[in-house]
Every structure is written in C-alpha cells, then in structure tokens.
GROMACS .gro file of C-alpha atoms in nm:
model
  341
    1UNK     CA    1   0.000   0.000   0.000
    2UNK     CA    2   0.294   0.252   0.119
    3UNK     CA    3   0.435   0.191  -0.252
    4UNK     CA    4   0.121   0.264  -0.438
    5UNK     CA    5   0.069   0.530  -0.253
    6UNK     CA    6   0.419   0.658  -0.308
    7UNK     CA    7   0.341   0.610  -0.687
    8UNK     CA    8  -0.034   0.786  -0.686
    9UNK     CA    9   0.160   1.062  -0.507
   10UNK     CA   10   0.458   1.113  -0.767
   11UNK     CA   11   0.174   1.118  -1.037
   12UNK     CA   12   0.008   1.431  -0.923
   13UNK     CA   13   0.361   1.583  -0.848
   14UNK     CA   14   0.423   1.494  -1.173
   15UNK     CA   15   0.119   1.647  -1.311
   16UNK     CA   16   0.144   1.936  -1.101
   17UNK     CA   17   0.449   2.030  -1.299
   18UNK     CA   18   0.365   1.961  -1.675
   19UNK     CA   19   0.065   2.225  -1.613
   20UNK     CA   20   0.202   2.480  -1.381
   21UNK     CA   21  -0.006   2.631  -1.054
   22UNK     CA   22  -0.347   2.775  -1.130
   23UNK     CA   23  -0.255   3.050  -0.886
   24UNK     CA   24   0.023   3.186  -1.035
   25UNK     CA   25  -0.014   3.153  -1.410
   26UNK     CA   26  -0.135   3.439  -1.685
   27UNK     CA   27  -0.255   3.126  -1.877
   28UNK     CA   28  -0.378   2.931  -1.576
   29UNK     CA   29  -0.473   2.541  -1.656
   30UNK     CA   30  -0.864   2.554  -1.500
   31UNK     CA   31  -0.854   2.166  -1.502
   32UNK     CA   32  -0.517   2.041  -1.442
   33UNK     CA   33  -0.338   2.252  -1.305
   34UNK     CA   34  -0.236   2.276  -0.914
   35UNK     CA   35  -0.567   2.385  -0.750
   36UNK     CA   36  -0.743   2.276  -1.008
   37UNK     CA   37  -1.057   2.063  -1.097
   38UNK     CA   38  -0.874   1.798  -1.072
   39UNK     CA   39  -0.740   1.827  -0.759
   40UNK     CA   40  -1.057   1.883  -0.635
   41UNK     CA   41  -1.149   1.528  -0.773
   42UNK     CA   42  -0.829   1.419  -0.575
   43UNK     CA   43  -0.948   1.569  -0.307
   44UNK     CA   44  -1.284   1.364  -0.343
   45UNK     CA   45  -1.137   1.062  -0.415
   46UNK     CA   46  -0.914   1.073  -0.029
   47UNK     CA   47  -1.181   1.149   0.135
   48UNK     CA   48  -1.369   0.866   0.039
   49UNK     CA   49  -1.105   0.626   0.081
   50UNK     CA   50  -1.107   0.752   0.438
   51UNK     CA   51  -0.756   0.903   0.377
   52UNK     CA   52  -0.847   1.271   0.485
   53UNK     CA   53  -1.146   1.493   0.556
   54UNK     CA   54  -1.326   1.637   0.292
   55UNK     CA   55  -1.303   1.996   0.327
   56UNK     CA   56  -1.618   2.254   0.173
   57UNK     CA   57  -1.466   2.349  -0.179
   58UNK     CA   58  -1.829   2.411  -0.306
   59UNK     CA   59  -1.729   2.763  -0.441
   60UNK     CA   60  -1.371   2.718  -0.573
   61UNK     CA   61  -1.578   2.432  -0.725
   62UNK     CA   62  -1.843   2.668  -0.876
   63UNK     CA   63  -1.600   2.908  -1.036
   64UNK     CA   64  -1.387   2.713  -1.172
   65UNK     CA   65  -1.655   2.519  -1.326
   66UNK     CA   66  -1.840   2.809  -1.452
   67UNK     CA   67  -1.523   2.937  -1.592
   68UNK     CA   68  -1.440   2.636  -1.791
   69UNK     CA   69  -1.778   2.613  -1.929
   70UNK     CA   70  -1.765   2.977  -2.078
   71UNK     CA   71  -1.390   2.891  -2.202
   72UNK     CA   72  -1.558   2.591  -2.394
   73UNK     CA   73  -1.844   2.825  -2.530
   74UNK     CA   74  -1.599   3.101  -2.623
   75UNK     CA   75  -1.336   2.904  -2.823
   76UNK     CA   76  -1.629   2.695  -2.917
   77UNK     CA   77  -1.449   2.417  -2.868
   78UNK     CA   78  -1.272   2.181  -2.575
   79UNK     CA   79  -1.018   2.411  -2.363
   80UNK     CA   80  -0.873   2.417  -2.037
   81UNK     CA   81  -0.626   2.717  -2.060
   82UNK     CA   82  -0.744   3.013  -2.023
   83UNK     CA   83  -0.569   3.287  -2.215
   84UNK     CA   84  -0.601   3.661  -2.203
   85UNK     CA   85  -0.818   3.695  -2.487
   86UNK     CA   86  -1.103   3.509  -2.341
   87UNK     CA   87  -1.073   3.629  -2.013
   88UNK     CA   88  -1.248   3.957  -2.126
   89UNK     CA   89  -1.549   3.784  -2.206
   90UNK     CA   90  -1.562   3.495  -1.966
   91UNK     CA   91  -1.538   3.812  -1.697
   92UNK     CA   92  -1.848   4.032  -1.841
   93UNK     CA   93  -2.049   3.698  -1.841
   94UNK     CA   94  -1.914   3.591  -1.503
   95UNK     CA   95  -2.022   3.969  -1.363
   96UNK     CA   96  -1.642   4.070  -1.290
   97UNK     CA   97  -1.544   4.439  -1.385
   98UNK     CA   98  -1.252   4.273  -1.605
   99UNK     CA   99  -1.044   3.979  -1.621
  100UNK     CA  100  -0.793   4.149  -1.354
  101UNK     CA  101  -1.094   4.100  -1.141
  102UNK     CA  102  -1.167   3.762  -1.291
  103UNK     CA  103  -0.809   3.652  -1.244
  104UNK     CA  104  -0.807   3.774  -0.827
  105UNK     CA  105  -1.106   3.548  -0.782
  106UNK     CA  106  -0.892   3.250  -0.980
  107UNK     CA  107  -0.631   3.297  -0.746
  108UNK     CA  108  -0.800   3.308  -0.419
  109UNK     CA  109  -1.014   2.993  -0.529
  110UNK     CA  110  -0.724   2.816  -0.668
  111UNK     CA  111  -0.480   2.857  -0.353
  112UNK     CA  112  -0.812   2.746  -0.114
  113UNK     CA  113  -0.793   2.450  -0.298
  114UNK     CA  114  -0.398   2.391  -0.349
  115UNK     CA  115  -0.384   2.471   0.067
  116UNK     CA  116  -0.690   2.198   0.046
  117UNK     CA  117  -0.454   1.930  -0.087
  118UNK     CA  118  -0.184   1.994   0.101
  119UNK     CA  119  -0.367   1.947   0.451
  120UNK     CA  120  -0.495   1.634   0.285
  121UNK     CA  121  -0.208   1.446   0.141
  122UNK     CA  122  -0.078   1.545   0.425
  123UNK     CA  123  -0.272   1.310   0.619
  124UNK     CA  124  -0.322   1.076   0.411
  125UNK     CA  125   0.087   1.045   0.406
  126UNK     CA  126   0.068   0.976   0.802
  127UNK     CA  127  -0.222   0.719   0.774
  128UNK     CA  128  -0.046   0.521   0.483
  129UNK     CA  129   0.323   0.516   0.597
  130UNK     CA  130   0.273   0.552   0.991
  131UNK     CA  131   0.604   0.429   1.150
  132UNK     CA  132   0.698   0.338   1.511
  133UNK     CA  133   0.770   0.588   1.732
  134UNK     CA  134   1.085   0.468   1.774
  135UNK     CA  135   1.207   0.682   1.515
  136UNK     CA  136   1.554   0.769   1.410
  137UNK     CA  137   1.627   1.103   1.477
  138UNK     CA  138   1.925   1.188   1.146
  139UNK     CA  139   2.101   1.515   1.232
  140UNK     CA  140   2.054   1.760   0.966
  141UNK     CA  141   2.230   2.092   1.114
  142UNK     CA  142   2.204   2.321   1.432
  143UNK     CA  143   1.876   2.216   1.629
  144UNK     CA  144   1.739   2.080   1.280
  145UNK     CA  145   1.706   1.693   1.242
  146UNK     CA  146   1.491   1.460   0.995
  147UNK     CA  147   1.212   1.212   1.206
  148UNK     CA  148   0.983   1.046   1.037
  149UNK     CA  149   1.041   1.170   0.707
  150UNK     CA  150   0.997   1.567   0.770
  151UNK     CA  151   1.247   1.781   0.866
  152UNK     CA  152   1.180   1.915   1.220
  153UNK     CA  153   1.340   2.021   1.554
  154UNK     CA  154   1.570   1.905   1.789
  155UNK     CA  155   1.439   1.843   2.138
  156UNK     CA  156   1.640   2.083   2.281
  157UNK     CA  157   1.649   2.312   1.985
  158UNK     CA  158   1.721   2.683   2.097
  159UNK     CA  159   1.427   2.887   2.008
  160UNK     CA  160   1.546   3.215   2.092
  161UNK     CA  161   1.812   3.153   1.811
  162UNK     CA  162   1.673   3.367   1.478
  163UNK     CA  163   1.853   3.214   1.233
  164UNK     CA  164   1.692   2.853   1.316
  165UNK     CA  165   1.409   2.916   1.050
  166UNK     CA  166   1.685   2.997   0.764
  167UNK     CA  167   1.846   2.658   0.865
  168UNK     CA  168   1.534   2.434   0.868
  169UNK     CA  169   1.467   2.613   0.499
  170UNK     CA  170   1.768   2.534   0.370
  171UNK     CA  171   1.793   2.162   0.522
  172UNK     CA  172   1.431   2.118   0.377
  173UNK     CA  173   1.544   2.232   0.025
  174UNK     CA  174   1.882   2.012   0.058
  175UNK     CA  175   1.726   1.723   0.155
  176UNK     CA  176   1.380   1.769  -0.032
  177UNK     CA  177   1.185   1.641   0.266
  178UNK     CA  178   0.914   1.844   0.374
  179UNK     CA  179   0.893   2.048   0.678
  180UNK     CA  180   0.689   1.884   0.974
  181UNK     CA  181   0.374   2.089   1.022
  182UNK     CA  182   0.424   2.127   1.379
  183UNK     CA  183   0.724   2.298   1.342
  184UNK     CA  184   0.563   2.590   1.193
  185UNK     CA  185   0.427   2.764   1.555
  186UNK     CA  186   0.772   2.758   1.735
  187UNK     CA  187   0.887   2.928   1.389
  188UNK     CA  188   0.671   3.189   1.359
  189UNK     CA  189   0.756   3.290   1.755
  190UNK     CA  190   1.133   3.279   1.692
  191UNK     CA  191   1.277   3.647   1.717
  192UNK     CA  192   1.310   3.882   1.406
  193UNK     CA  193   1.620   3.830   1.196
  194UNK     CA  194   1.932   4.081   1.342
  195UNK     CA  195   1.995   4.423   1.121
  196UNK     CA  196   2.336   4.266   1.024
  197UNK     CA  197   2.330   3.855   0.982
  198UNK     CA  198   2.580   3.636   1.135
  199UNK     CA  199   2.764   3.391   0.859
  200UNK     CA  200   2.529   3.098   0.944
  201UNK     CA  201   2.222   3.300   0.868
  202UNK     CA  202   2.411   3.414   0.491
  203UNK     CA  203   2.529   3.079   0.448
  204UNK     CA  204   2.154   2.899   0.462
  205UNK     CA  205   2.024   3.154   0.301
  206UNK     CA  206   2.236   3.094  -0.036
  207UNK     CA  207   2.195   2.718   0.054
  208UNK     CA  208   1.783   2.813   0.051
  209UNK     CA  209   1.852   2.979  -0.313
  210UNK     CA  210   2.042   2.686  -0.488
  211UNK     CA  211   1.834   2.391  -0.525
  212UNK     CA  212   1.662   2.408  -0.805
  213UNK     CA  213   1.341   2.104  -0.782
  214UNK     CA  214   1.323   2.241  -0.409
  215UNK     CA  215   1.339   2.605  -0.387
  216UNK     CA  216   1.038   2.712  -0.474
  217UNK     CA  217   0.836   2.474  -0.278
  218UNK     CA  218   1.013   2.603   0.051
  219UNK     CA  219   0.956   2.983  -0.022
  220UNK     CA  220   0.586   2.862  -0.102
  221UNK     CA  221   0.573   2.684   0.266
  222UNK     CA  222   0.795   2.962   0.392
  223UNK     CA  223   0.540   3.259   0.246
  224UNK     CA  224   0.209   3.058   0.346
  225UNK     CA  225   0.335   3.108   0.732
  226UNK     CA  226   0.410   3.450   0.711
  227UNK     CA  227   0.804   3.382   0.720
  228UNK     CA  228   0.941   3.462   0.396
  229UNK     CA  229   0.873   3.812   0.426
  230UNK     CA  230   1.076   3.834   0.732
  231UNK     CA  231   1.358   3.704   0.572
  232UNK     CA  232   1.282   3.910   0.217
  233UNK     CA  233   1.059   4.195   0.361
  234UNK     CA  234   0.964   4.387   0.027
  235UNK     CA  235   0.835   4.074  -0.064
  236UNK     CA  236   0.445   4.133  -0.011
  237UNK     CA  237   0.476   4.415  -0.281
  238UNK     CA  238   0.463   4.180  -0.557
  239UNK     CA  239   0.311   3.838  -0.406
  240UNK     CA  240  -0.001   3.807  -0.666
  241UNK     CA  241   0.111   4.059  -0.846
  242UNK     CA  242   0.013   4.038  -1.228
  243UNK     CA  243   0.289   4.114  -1.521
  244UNK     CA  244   0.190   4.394  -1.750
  245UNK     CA  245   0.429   4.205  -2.033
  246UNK     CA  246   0.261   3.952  -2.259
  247UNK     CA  247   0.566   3.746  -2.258
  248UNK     CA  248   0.584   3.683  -1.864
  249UNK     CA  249   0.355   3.297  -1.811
  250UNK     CA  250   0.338   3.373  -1.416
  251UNK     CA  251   0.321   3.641  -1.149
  252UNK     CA  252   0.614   3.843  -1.072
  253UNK     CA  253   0.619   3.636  -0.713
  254UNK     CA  254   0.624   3.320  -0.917
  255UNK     CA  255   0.876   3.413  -1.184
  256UNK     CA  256   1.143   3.570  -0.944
  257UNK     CA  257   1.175   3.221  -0.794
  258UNK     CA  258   1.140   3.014  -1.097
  259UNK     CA  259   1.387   3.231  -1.237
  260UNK     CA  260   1.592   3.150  -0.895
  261UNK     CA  261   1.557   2.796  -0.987
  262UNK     CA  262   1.678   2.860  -1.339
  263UNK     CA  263   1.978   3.031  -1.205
  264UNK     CA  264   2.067   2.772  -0.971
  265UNK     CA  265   2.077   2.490  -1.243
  266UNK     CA  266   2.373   2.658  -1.415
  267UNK     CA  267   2.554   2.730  -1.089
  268UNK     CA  268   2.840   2.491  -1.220
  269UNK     CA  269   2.870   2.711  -1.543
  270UNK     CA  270   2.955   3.063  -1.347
  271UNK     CA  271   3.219   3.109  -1.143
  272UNK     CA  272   2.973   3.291  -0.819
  273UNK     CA  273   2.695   3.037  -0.827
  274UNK     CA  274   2.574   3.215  -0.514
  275UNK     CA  275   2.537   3.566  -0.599
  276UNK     CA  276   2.332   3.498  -0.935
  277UNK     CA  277   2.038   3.325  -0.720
  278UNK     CA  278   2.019   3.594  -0.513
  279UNK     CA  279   2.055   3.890  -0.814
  280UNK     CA  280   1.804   3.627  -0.992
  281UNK     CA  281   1.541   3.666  -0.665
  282UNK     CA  282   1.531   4.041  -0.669
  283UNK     CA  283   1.540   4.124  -1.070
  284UNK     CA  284   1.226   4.156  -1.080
  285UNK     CA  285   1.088   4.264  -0.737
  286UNK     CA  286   1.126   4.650  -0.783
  287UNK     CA  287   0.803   4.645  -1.017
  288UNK     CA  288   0.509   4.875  -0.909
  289UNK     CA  289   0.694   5.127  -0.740
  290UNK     CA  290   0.620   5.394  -1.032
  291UNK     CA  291   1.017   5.395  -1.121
  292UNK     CA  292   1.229   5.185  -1.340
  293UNK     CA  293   1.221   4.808  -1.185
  294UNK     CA  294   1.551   4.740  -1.250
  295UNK     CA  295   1.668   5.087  -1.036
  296UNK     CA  296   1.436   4.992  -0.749
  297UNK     CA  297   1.551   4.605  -0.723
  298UNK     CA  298   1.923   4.709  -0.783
  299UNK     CA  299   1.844   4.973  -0.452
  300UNK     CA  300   1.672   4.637  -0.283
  301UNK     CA  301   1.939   4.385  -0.369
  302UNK     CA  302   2.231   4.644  -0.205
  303UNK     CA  303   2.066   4.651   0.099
  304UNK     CA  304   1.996   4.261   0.107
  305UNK     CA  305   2.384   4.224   0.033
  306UNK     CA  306   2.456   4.478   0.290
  307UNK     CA  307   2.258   4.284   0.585
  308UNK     CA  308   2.412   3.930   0.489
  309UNK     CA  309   2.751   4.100   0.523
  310UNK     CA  310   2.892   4.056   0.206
  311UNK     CA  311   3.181   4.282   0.092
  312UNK     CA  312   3.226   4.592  -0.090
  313UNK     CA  313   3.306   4.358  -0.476
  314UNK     CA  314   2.975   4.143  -0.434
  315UNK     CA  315   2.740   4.441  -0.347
  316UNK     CA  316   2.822   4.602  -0.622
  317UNK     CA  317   2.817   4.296  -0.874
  318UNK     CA  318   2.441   4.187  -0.736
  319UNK     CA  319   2.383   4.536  -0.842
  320UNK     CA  320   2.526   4.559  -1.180
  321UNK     CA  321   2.353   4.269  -1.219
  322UNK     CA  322   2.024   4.363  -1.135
  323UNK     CA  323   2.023   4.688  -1.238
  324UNK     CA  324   2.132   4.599  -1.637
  325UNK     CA  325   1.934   4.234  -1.607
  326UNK     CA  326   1.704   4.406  -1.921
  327UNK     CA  327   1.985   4.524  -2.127
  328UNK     CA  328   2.069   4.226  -2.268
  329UNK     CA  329   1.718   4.236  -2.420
  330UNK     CA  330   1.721   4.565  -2.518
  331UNK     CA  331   2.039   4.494  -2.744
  332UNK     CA  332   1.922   4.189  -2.903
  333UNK     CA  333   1.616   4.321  -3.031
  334UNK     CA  334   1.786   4.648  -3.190
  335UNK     CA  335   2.142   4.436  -3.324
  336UNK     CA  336   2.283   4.120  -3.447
  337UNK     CA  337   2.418   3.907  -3.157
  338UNK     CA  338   2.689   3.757  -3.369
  339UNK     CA  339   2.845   4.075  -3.482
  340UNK     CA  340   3.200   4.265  -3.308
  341UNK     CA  341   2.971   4.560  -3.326
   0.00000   0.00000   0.00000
C-alpha cells in the first residue's frame, strides 16, 4: 500500500508540474493545473477512501466550473487554458469588472484549494506510511534533524536563536523532505532576523537559493506562514502581483523564484553560483513602485547584500547585475548578436 501510494503521489507531483499552478499563471490550466478541478477530484477521491477529511470546496468548485464552461463556449471548442483573450469575455459573463478581477477570484479559489490538498495528502501520508515511534532522529544541522520523514526540531532546539528558520529552509530544500507541520508555531515565535546577519544566517540563506526542484516549494511553505517576508521583507509588494508584459507565463512572485531555480541549475557554469540566485530573486521585485524596476531592485538587492555581510566587490556585482538584467534584451532586439559591433 505505502508503494502505491508513493506512486499515486509522484503522479500528481508529476502532473502538477507539466501544467504549472493555477494560482500563479497568466494562462492558468482551470482543469489540471495545481488547484485545479482535478485536484478537487483528488481531493474527493481521499476522502472517500477515508484518507483525509473532505473539506467545503463548493465555491472554488463553482467558479472554476463556470469558468471552464464559458472557455468551452468562447473558443467553441474543448479548452482548459485560459488565455487573455477570453478572459475579457468569460469576466463580463461571469459579472467581474474585467479579467484582472476575474483573475483575483482565480487565485484566491485556486490557492483554497492547493492549501486543500496539502492538509490532505498530508494526512493521508501519516495514515499510509505511519512508522513506530521509535524513530531515528538523522542530524541535519544546528537544532534541525529529519524524524519520520519531515524535517523538524531538535528536542532541545534553541528557540530564541533567529537564524533557526533559515536553517530548517535550507535543510528542507537540501534534503527535499518536507517540513513537519508542527514545526511551523515555534517558527513563527522565533525572534526577528538581526539588522546585520551572522555567517550561518548568509550561508543557509544561499543554501535556501540553490536547489533548483526544491526552492520554490520552501519559499511557497515559507510565504504561506508568514516567514518569507521576514527574511525578504519587500516581498508582499509583488506576491499576486500580475505582469503587465505579454511574454511573462506567471506572477512576478512566481517568476522571481522560478527564475531562482533557473539560475541555480547553471551554478556549475559561473564562477559565483551564489550571488546569481540571489541577483536572480530580486530582478524583478522592484516592479510597481512607479520607477524603473531594475533601479528599485538594484536599490533592494544592495541593501539585502549589505545585511548578509557581504563585501564591498559582491554588493556592487548583485547590483550591476540587477540593475542591467534588461539590457541584454534591449540589445538583441535592436542588433545582431553575432556581430563585433
């Protein structure tokens, strides 16, 4: 049973990645993607094999339903993406202003739902593989250890140490085990990160930033709780927020990390694999501030750089960086790559 479940658990990972999260896509999958329709079927489907609760999605349900049917009527014929140009019309029938409007209710019903699943392969995990109690407690770092499969606490782990949540992220993302949902109270009551941070706090922090299946899903658990913006703090400015640029597939929230993750993969190709993760996070977040982005995220990056106490060299590089990430573009469109000129 523990290995079928195992393999009926990879297969909605699996799925989960060909078609993106509902919540954070500009061509969100209404079916299959994460907090979904089919999810919701998942959902349905635990429940009755007395695997979880089943929690009251009737009006995620609704929407997403009533927005699939309109997609279907519009395109006139079967579609579950929902692009731009349909949005318009699905919204006026749907009695949203305009699709902006359509696309915050998306979101909100979408996350209820992905938050749904969580909570409920979450315990369906613990009924299926429940282990002795005489578990193995594996060392992972300072006060951080792996029991039963999540990453948690030590007994006598030092709570009034800040830098404790930065080291449970970034043995979480090195170890791609997922972080025991009791750990998440003694987290959140941990003191706030120190104006200047200590090595350890910079050095799990880039560790955090340079695993690319894992990093995202981290910062995900890490903003649900209310912790990533403690560690990133202008990062509620652009959670959600939508991309005005027709070539951008997610939210600027989204993209920064996926771009992260992007970054990370080639960290054997450049010769600071940690800085370009970190220029990579804030590239985009200066959006919405009524100035150029890339002035307001090289500003942000400096002072990031500045708290995890790196020198004079690499706060200025994470700024070049960030601050000329578009010029690249801007060349390529207006000359030939391949020529001296």
């Amino acid at each position: 049973l523990q290995r079928e479940f195992e393999d009926f658990l990879a297969g909605t990972i699996s799925r989960g990645r060909r078609s993106g999260t509902l919540a954070v896509m500009t061509n969100p999958d209404i079916k299959n993607g994460r907090g979904g329709l089919r999810d919701i079927q998942l959902l349905r489907a635990l429940a009755l094999g007395n695997l979880c609760d089943a929690p009251d999605l009737s009006g995620p349900r609704r929407l997403l339903l009533d927005v699939r049917t309109l997609l279907h009527v519009h395109a006139r014929r079967h579609r579950d993406t929902l692009d731009p140009d349909f949005a318009a019309a699905i919204a006026a029938d749907l009695g949203f202003a305009d699709r902006y409007e359509l696309s915050a209710a998306l979101v909100s019903a979408a996350a209820t739902v992905d938050k749904a699943v969580e909570r409920g392969l979450s315990a369906a995990r613990d009924l299926v593989g429940r282990r002795s109690h005489n578990t193995v407690r594996k060392p992972l770092d300072l006060d951080v250890v792996e029991a039963r499969g999540y990453v948690t606490l030590a007994r006598n782990a030092d709570l009034a140490d800040p830098a404790l949540v930065l080291r449970v992220a970034a043995a979480a993302a090195r170890t791609g085990k997922k972080i025991d949902p009791g750990v998440w109270g003694s987290l959140a009551s941990l003191p706030p990160l120190p104006e200047h941070w200590i090595s350890s706090c910079t050095a799990a922090c880039f560790a955090l930033l340079s695993f690319p299946t894992q990093t995202h899903r981290v910062i995900a658990q890490l903003d649900e709780h209310g912790l990533w913006e403690k560690i990133v703090p202008e990062w509620p400015h652009i959670r959600g927020m939508m991309p005005r640029e027709r070539t951008h597939l997610h939210t600027i929230d989204f993209h920064s990390v996926l771009t992260v993750e992007r970054c990370a993969e080639m960290r054997t190709h450049g010769a600071r694999p940690d800085l370009l993760p970190l220029a990579a996070l804030y590239h985009d977040i200066g959006k919405g501030y009524g100035r150029p982005h890339e002035q307001v995220g090289a500003e942000m990056v400096t002072k990031m750089a500045a708290k995890m106490r790196l020198n004079l060299a690499d706060r200025s590089r994470v700024q070049t960086l960030v601050a000329e990430h578009t010029t690249l573009a801007k060349i390529v469109t207006r000359m030939d790559p391949a020529s001296d000129e």
